[in-house]
Amino acid sequence: MENRGIEDMFDFRRFPKDALVLLLLLIYFPVGICLMLIRIFVGVHVFLVSCALPESFIRRFIVRIMCSVLGMHVRTKNPRSRDKTTKLYMCNHVTEFDHNIINLLTPCHTPQLEGSTGFVCWARGFMEIHSASGQGAIGDTLQRYCSTEGTSPLLLFPEEETTNGRAGLLKFSSWPFSLTDSIQPVALRVTRPLIALSTPDSSWMKELLWTFFAPCTVYHVSWLPTVSRQDGESTQEFANKVQELLAGELGLVSTKITKADKAEHIKRTKRHTVPQASTSARPASIGLGFMVQSLGTDDHRIAKMAQQVKDVLPHVPLNVIAKDLSETNCVDTTITNLLESKEEGPMEATGTSTFGSSMNNSYSSVPAPTIKPAAKCFGRYPVDRHLSLQERKEALYNFARRRYIEKHGLDQEDSH
């Protein structure tokens, strides 16, 4: 699948694009806030009850009813198909709470392969394992666990990352299928009105609050027949076969997109969220405000620095400023680099420098500062020409620094 296919598999926007649905969300918003506050209070009691009661059918029944109050409803399909002798369940991954939902239906353990450990790991319902030894050691530990009599089944998510569950499945990792020769696939489909199920880079705590805010989140769980590994079948072939079975059950596409592909696509999406600047100061400020609201903490800081540079050099595009700031992380250095680009641009005889040409076009409509040329004639020797260029750079830099100080009301000593 191409980039468009990757975008279809993940929700990068929390709120809907449809105007009517967005209007309904605005009307529902006060109700959602009240629901969230009530459900936080109830959620604390759900946690206490789940900790106090021992593992049993009664505990799962009570917690499942209380989770319905939290807006998390569970519906099962083919419950009699669940194999009570299997030691390993394989499920597609949609939300941060999939393992909690499956655990309401049958006792199982999901190892925490990455993320928080200790109390947070235990409170979220994960089984903590020591992952410092690497994936091979983790596989050996889980394999011994599966071969031990009397232990609850393992629940693993071979996609290793969440999707929106509407377009396709990520490529299944092969190592979970090396633990046992037979597994039971579990198909999970999740629906929620008004808002997206999850967004990339959102923490589990934020997702929990959005779950409490939403009217309801419905988990549809379907148990597929147990699948065994054939003689001569590799673990990757076994994984691909199970992936095709789950994709067919859910009506999705079985893709080759991996967890790493998702991470790379998110990085590219973040880079492309920097808006194009306009020629007037007000649209530039609006664009910067959008950039500050839509990016993370580090990009928020860079956006503020970009506005400072924009005050000094108002006709430099914001995306050019942000790109340089991401490398220098310094306002003064970026101003110097942009001024040098302006100075060196005319010296490009072939005009192959896109950055230099865009800078020159940006500056063409602005009257240049009144600065006397550092040399009245072309230098006879390269050293003379270099000194002349350096003097012009220094003059432009001092002019920009004075303008920056006047704009922000700073003392020149403070800027150093």
Coordinates of C-alpha atoms in Angstrom, one line a residue, residues 45-415:
H45 CA -14.0 2.2 42.3
V46 CA -13.7 -0.2 39.4
F47 CA -9.9 -0.3 40.0
L48 CA -10.4 -0.9 43.7
V49 CA -12.9 -3.7 43.1
S50 CA -10.7 -5.4 40.5
C51 CA -7.8 -5.3 43.0
A52 CA -9.8 -6.6 45.9
L53 CA -11.6 -9.5 44.3
P54 CA -9.7 -12.7 43.4
E55 CA -9.6 -13.9 39.8
S56 CA -12.9 -15.6 39.1
F57 CA -16.0 -15.5 36.9
I58 CA -17.8 -13.4 39.5
R59 CA -15.0 -10.8 39.5
R60 CA -15.0 -10.6 35.7
F61 CA -18.8 -10.3 35.6
I62 CA -18.9 -7.4 38.2
V63 CA -16.0 -5.5 36.6
R64 CA -17.6 -5.9 33.1
I65 CA -20.9 -4.4 34.4
M66 CA -19.0 -1.5 36.0
C67 CA -17.0 -1.0 32.8
S68 CA -20.3 -0.6 31.0
V69 CA -21.0 2.4 33.3
L70 CA -17.6 3.8 32.1
G71 CA -18.9 3.6 28.5
M72 CA -16.8 0.5 27.6
H73 CA -19.3 -2.1 26.3
V74 CA -18.2 -5.6 25.2
R75 CA -20.0 -7.8 22.7
T76 CA -18.9 -11.3 21.9
K77 CA -19.3 -13.5 18.8
N78 CA -18.9 -17.3 18.8
P79 CA -18.1 -17.4 22.5
R80 CA -18.3 -21.2 22.5
S81 CA -15.5 -21.3 20.0
R82 CA -13.1 -20.2 22.6
D83 CA -10.6 -23.0 23.2
K84 CA -10.0 -23.5 26.9
T85 CA -6.9 -25.6 26.3
T86 CA -5.0 -23.1 24.2
K87 CA -2.0 -21.3 25.7
L88 CA -1.7 -18.4 23.3
Y89 CA -4.3 -15.9 21.9
M90 CA -3.4 -13.6 18.9
C91 CA -5.4 -10.5 18.5
N92 CA -5.3 -7.4 16.3
H93 CA -4.5 -4.1 18.1
V94 CA -7.0 -1.1 18.1
T95 CA -6.8 0.7 21.5
E96 CA -4.6 0.9 24.5
F97 CA -7.2 -1.2 26.5
D98 CA -7.7 -4.2 24.3
H99 CA -6.0 -6.5 26.8
N100 CA -8.3 -5.3 29.6
I101 CA -11.4 -6.0 27.4
I102 CA -10.3 -9.6 26.5
N103 CA -9.5 -10.2 30.2
L104 CA -13.1 -9.4 31.0
L105 CA -14.1 -12.5 28.9
T106 CA -11.4 -15.0 29.9
P107 CA -8.4 -15.0 32.2
C108 CA -5.2 -14.2 30.3
H109 CA -2.0 -12.3 30.7
T110 CA -0.4 -9.7 28.3
P111 CA 3.3 -9.0 28.8
Q112 CA 4.5 -5.4 28.9
L113 CA 7.2 -5.4 26.2
E114 CA 8.0 -1.7 26.4
G115 CA 6.9 1.3 28.4
S116 CA 6.3 1.9 32.1
T117 CA 7.2 -0.8 34.6
G118 CA 6.4 -1.3 38.3
F119 CA 3.1 -0.1 39.7
V120 CA 1.9 1.5 36.4
C121 CA 2.5 -1.7 34.6
W122 CA 0.6 -3.7 37.2
A123 CA -2.3 -1.2 37.5
R124 CA -2.9 -1.3 33.7
G125 CA -3.2 -5.1 33.8
F126 CA 0.0 -6.0 32.2
M127 CA 2.4 -8.8 33.2
E128 CA 5.8 -7.4 33.8
I129 CA 8.8 -9.1 32.4
H130 CA 12.4 -8.1 32.4
S131 CA 13.1 -6.9 28.8
A132 CA 16.7 -5.7 29.3
S133 CA 18.1 -8.9 27.9
G134 CA 16.6 -8.4 24.5
Q135 CA 13.8 -9.9 22.4
G136 CA 15.5 -13.4 22.3
A137 CA 15.5 -13.7 26.1
I138 CA 11.9 -12.4 26.2
G139 CA 10.9 -15.1 23.7
D140 CA 12.5 -17.8 25.8
T141 CA 10.8 -16.6 29.0
L142 CA 7.4 -16.5 27.4
Q143 CA 8.0 -19.9 25.8
R144 CA 8.7 -21.4 29.2
Y145 CA 5.6 -19.7 30.5
C146 CA 3.4 -21.3 27.8
S147 CA 4.9 -24.8 28.5
T148 CA 4.2 -24.5 32.2
E149 CA 1.1 -26.4 33.4
G150 CA -1.7 -24.4 35.2
T151 CA -0.8 -21.0 33.8
S152 CA -3.3 -18.7 32.2
P153 CA -3.1 -18.2 28.4
L154 CA -1.0 -15.4 27.0
L155 CA -2.6 -12.6 24.9
L156 CA -0.3 -11.0 22.3
F157 CA -0.7 -8.4 19.7
P158 CA 1.6 -9.3 16.7
E159 CA 1.0 -6.0 15.0
E160 CA 2.9 -4.3 18.0
E161 CA 1.1 -1.0 17.3
T162 CA -2.5 0.2 17.2
T163 CA -4.5 1.0 14.1
N164 CA -8.0 2.5 13.6
G165 CA -9.2 -0.9 12.7
R166 CA -11.0 0.3 9.6
A167 CA -8.6 -0.2 6.7
G168 CA -6.0 -2.9 7.2
L169 CA -3.8 -4.9 9.5
L170 CA -0.1 -4.1 10.1
K171 CA 2.3 -6.9 9.2
F172 CA 2.4 -9.5 11.9
S173 CA 5.7 -9.9 13.7
S174 CA 6.9 -13.5 13.5
W175 CA 8.5 -14.0 17.0
P176 CA 5.2 -14.4 18.9
F177 CA 4.3 -17.4 16.6
S178 CA 7.5 -19.2 17.7
L179 CA 6.2 -19.6 21.3
T180 CA 3.7 -22.5 20.6
D181 CA 2.7 -24.6 17.6
S182 CA -1.0 -23.8 18.0
I183 CA -2.8 -20.5 18.7
Q184 CA -6.3 -19.1 18.7
P185 CA -6.9 -15.9 16.7
V186 CA -9.1 -13.3 18.3
A187 CA -10.7 -10.7 16.0
L188 CA -11.4 -7.3 17.6
R189 CA -13.5 -4.5 16.1
V190 CA -14.0 -1.2 18.0
T191 CA -16.6 1.5 17.3
R192 CA -17.1 4.9 18.9
P193 CA -19.3 7.8 17.8
L194 CA -18.2 11.5 17.4
I195 CA -14.4 11.2 18.0
A196 CA -11.5 9.0 16.9
L197 CA -10.5 5.9 18.8
S198 CA -6.9 7.0 19.2
T199 CA -4.3 9.2 17.6
P200 CA -0.5 8.6 17.1
D201 CA 1.8 9.6 20.0
S202 CA -1.1 10.0 22.4
S203 CA -0.5 8.6 25.9
W204 CA -2.7 5.9 27.4
M205 CA -3.9 8.4 30.1
K206 CA -5.2 10.8 27.4
E207 CA -6.9 7.9 25.6
L208 CA -8.6 6.9 28.9
L209 CA -9.9 10.4 29.4
W210 CA -11.3 10.5 25.9
T211 CA -12.9 7.1 26.5
F212 CA -14.6 8.5 29.5
F213 CA -15.6 11.6 27.5
A214 CA -17.2 9.7 24.6
P215 CA -20.8 8.5 24.8
C216 CA -19.7 4.9 24.5
T217 CA -17.0 2.6 23.1
V218 CA -18.2 -0.8 21.8
Y219 CA -15.7 -3.7 21.6
H220 CA -16.8 -6.5 19.3
V221 CA -14.8 -9.7 20.1
S222 CA -14.9 -12.7 17.8
W223 CA -13.3 -16.1 18.6
L224 CA -11.9 -17.9 15.6
P225 CA -11.0 -21.6 15.5
T226 CA -7.6 -22.7 16.8
V227 CA -4.9 -22.7 14.1
S228 CA -1.9 -25.1 14.2
R229 CA 1.5 -24.7 12.6
Q230 CA 2.1 -27.2 9.7
D231 CA 5.2 -29.2 9.3
G232 CA 7.9 -27.3 7.4
E233 CA 6.0 -24.0 7.8
S234 CA 8.2 -21.1 9.0
T235 CA 7.2 -18.8 11.8
Q236 CA 6.7 -15.9 9.3
E237 CA 4.5 -18.1 7.1
F238 CA 2.5 -19.1 10.1
A239 CA 2.1 -15.4 11.1
N240 CA 1.0 -14.5 7.5
K241 CA -1.6 -17.2 7.6
V242 CA -3.1 -16.0 10.8
Q243 CA -3.0 -12.4 9.6
E244 CA -5.0 -13.4 6.5
L245 CA -7.5 -15.2 8.7
L246 CA -8.0 -12.2 10.9
A247 CA -8.2 -9.8 8.0
G248 CA -10.9 -11.9 6.3
E249 CA -12.9 -12.1 9.5
L250 CA -12.8 -8.3 10.0
G251 CA -13.2 -7.4 6.3
L252 CA -9.8 -5.6 6.2
V253 CA -6.7 -5.7 4.0
S254 CA -3.7 -7.7 5.1
T255 CA -0.7 -5.3 4.5
K256 CA 3.1 -5.4 4.7
I257 CA 3.2 -2.1 6.6
T258 CA 5.2 -2.5 9.8
K259 CA 5.5 -0.7 13.1
A260 CA 8.6 1.1 11.9
D261 CA 6.7 2.3 8.8
K262 CA 4.1 3.8 11.0
A263 CA 6.7 5.6 13.1
E264 CA 8.4 7.0 9.9
H265 CA 5.1 8.1 8.5
I266 CA 4.3 10.0 11.7
K267 CA 7.6 11.8 11.5
R268 CA 7.0 12.8 7.9
T269 CA 3.5 14.0 8.8
K270 CA 4.9 16.2 11.6
R271 CA 7.4 17.8 9.3
H272 CA 4.7 18.6 6.8
T273 CA 2.4 20.3 9.3
V274 CA 4.5 23.5 9.2
P275 CA 2.3 25.9 7.3
Q276 CA 3.4 28.0 4.4
A277 CA 3.8 31.7 5.3
S278 CA 2.0 34.4 3.4
T279 CA 3.3 37.9 2.5
S280 CA 1.4 39.8 5.2
A281 CA 2.2 39.8 8.9
R282 CA -1.2 38.9 10.1
P283 CA -1.7 35.6 8.1
A284 CA 1.8 34.7 9.2
S285 CA 0.8 35.1 12.8
I286 CA -2.3 33.0 12.2
G287 CA -0.2 30.3 10.5
L288 CA 2.2 30.3 13.5
G289 CA -0.7 30.0 15.9
F290 CA -2.0 26.9 14.1
M291 CA 1.5 25.4 14.1
V292 CA 1.9 26.0 17.9
Q293 CA -1.5 24.3 18.6
S294 CA -0.9 21.3 16.3
L295 CA 2.6 20.4 17.2
G296 CA 4.3 18.9 20.3
T297 CA 6.3 20.4 23.1
D298 CA 9.6 20.7 21.2
D299 CA 7.9 22.0 18.1
H300 CA 6.0 24.4 20.3
R301 CA 9.2 25.9 21.5
I302 CA 10.6 26.1 17.9
A303 CA 7.4 27.8 16.8
K304 CA 7.9 30.5 19.4
M305 CA 11.5 31.0 18.3
A306 CA 10.4 31.1 14.7
Q307 CA 8.1 34.0 15.5
Q308 CA 11.0 35.9 17.1
V309 CA 13.0 35.4 13.9
K310 CA 9.9 36.4 11.8
D311 CA 9.7 39.7 13.7
V312 CA 13.3 40.5 12.6
L313 CA 13.0 39.0 9.1
P314 CA 9.3 39.3 8.3
H315 CA 9.5 38.2 4.7
V316 CA 11.3 34.9 5.3
P317 CA 8.9 32.0 5.0
L318 CA 8.0 30.3 8.3
N319 CA 8.9 26.9 7.0
V320 CA 12.4 28.1 6.1
I321 CA 12.8 29.6 9.5
A322 CA 11.5 26.4 11.3
K323 CA 13.8 24.2 9.3
D324 CA 16.9 26.2 10.2
L325 CA 15.8 26.4 13.9
S326 CA 15.4 22.6 14.0
E327 CA 19.1 22.4 13.2
T328 CA 20.5 25.3 15.1
N329 CA 18.1 25.6 18.1
C330 CA 19.2 29.2 18.4
V331 CA 17.5 32.4 17.3
D332 CA 20.7 34.4 16.8
T333 CA 22.4 31.6 14.8
T334 CA 19.3 31.2 12.5
I335 CA 19.2 35.0 11.9
T336 CA 22.9 34.9 10.9
N337 CA 22.3 31.9 8.6
L338 CA 19.4 33.5 6.9
L339 CA 21.3 36.7 6.4
E340 CA 24.2 34.8 5.0
S341 CA 21.9 33.0 2.6
K342 CA 20.6 36.4 1.5
E343 CA 24.2 37.7 1.0
E344 CA 25.5 34.6 -0.8
G345 CA 22.4 34.2 -3.0
P346 CA 23.4 36.7 -5.6
M347 CA 26.9 35.1 -5.9
E348 CA 25.3 31.9 -7.3
A349 CA 25.9 32.4 -11.0
T350 CA 23.9 29.3 -12.1
G351 CA 20.9 30.0 -9.9
T352 CA 20.8 26.4 -8.7
S353 CA 20.3 27.2 -5.1
T354 CA 16.5 27.0 -4.4
F355 CA 17.0 28.2 -0.8
G356 CA 19.0 31.2 -1.9
S357 CA 16.6 32.1 -4.7
S358 CA 13.6 31.9 -2.4
M359 CA 15.3 34.2 0.1
N360 CA 16.1 36.7 -2.6
N361 CA 12.5 36.7 -3.8
S362 CA 11.4 37.2 -0.3
Y363 CA 13.6 40.1 0.2
S364 CA 13.0 41.7 -3.2
S365 CA 10.0 43.6 -2.1
V366 CA 11.7 45.1 1.0
P367 CA 13.9 48.2 0.8
A368 CA 17.4 47.2 1.9
P369 CA 18.8 48.8 5.0
T370 CA 20.9 51.9 4.4
I371 CA 24.4 50.3 4.8
K372 CA 27.3 51.7 2.9
P373 CA 29.2 49.1 0.9
A374 CA 32.3 47.8 2.6
A375 CA 34.3 48.0 -0.6
K376 CA 34.1 50.6 -3.4
C377 CA 35.6 48.3 -6.0
F378 CA 35.9 44.6 -6.6
G379 CA 38.8 43.2 -4.6
R380 CA 41.9 42.4 -6.6
Y381 CA 42.9 39.4 -4.4
P382 CA 40.6 36.7 -2.9
V383 CA 41.6 37.7 0.6
D384 CA 40.3 41.3 0.0
R385 CA 37.0 40.0 -1.5
H386 CA 36.5 37.6 1.5
L387 CA 37.1 40.5 3.9
S388 CA 34.6 42.6 2.0
L389 CA 32.0 39.9 2.2
Q390 CA 32.5 39.3 5.9
E391 CA 32.2 43.1 6.6
R392 CA 28.8 43.2 4.7
K393 CA 27.6 40.1 6.6
E394 CA 28.6 41.8 9.9
A395 CA 26.8 44.9 8.9
L396 CA 23.6 43.1 8.0
Y397 CA 23.8 41.0 11.2
N398 CA 24.2 44.1 13.4
F399 CA 21.2 45.7 11.7
A400 CA 19.1 42.6 12.3
R401 CA 20.2 42.4 15.9
R402 CA 19.3 46.0 16.5
R403 CA 15.9 45.5 15.0
Y404 CA 15.4 42.4 17.2
I405 CA 16.4 44.2 20.3
E406 CA 14.1 47.2 19.6
K407 CA 11.2 44.8 18.8
H408 CA 11.5 42.8 22.0
G409 CA 12.7 45.6 24.4
L410 CA 15.9 43.8 25.4
D411 CA 19.3 45.2 26.3
Q412 CA 22.1 44.4 23.9
E413 CA 24.1 42.9 26.8
D414 CA 21.2 40.5 27.5
S415 CA 21.2 39.2 24.0

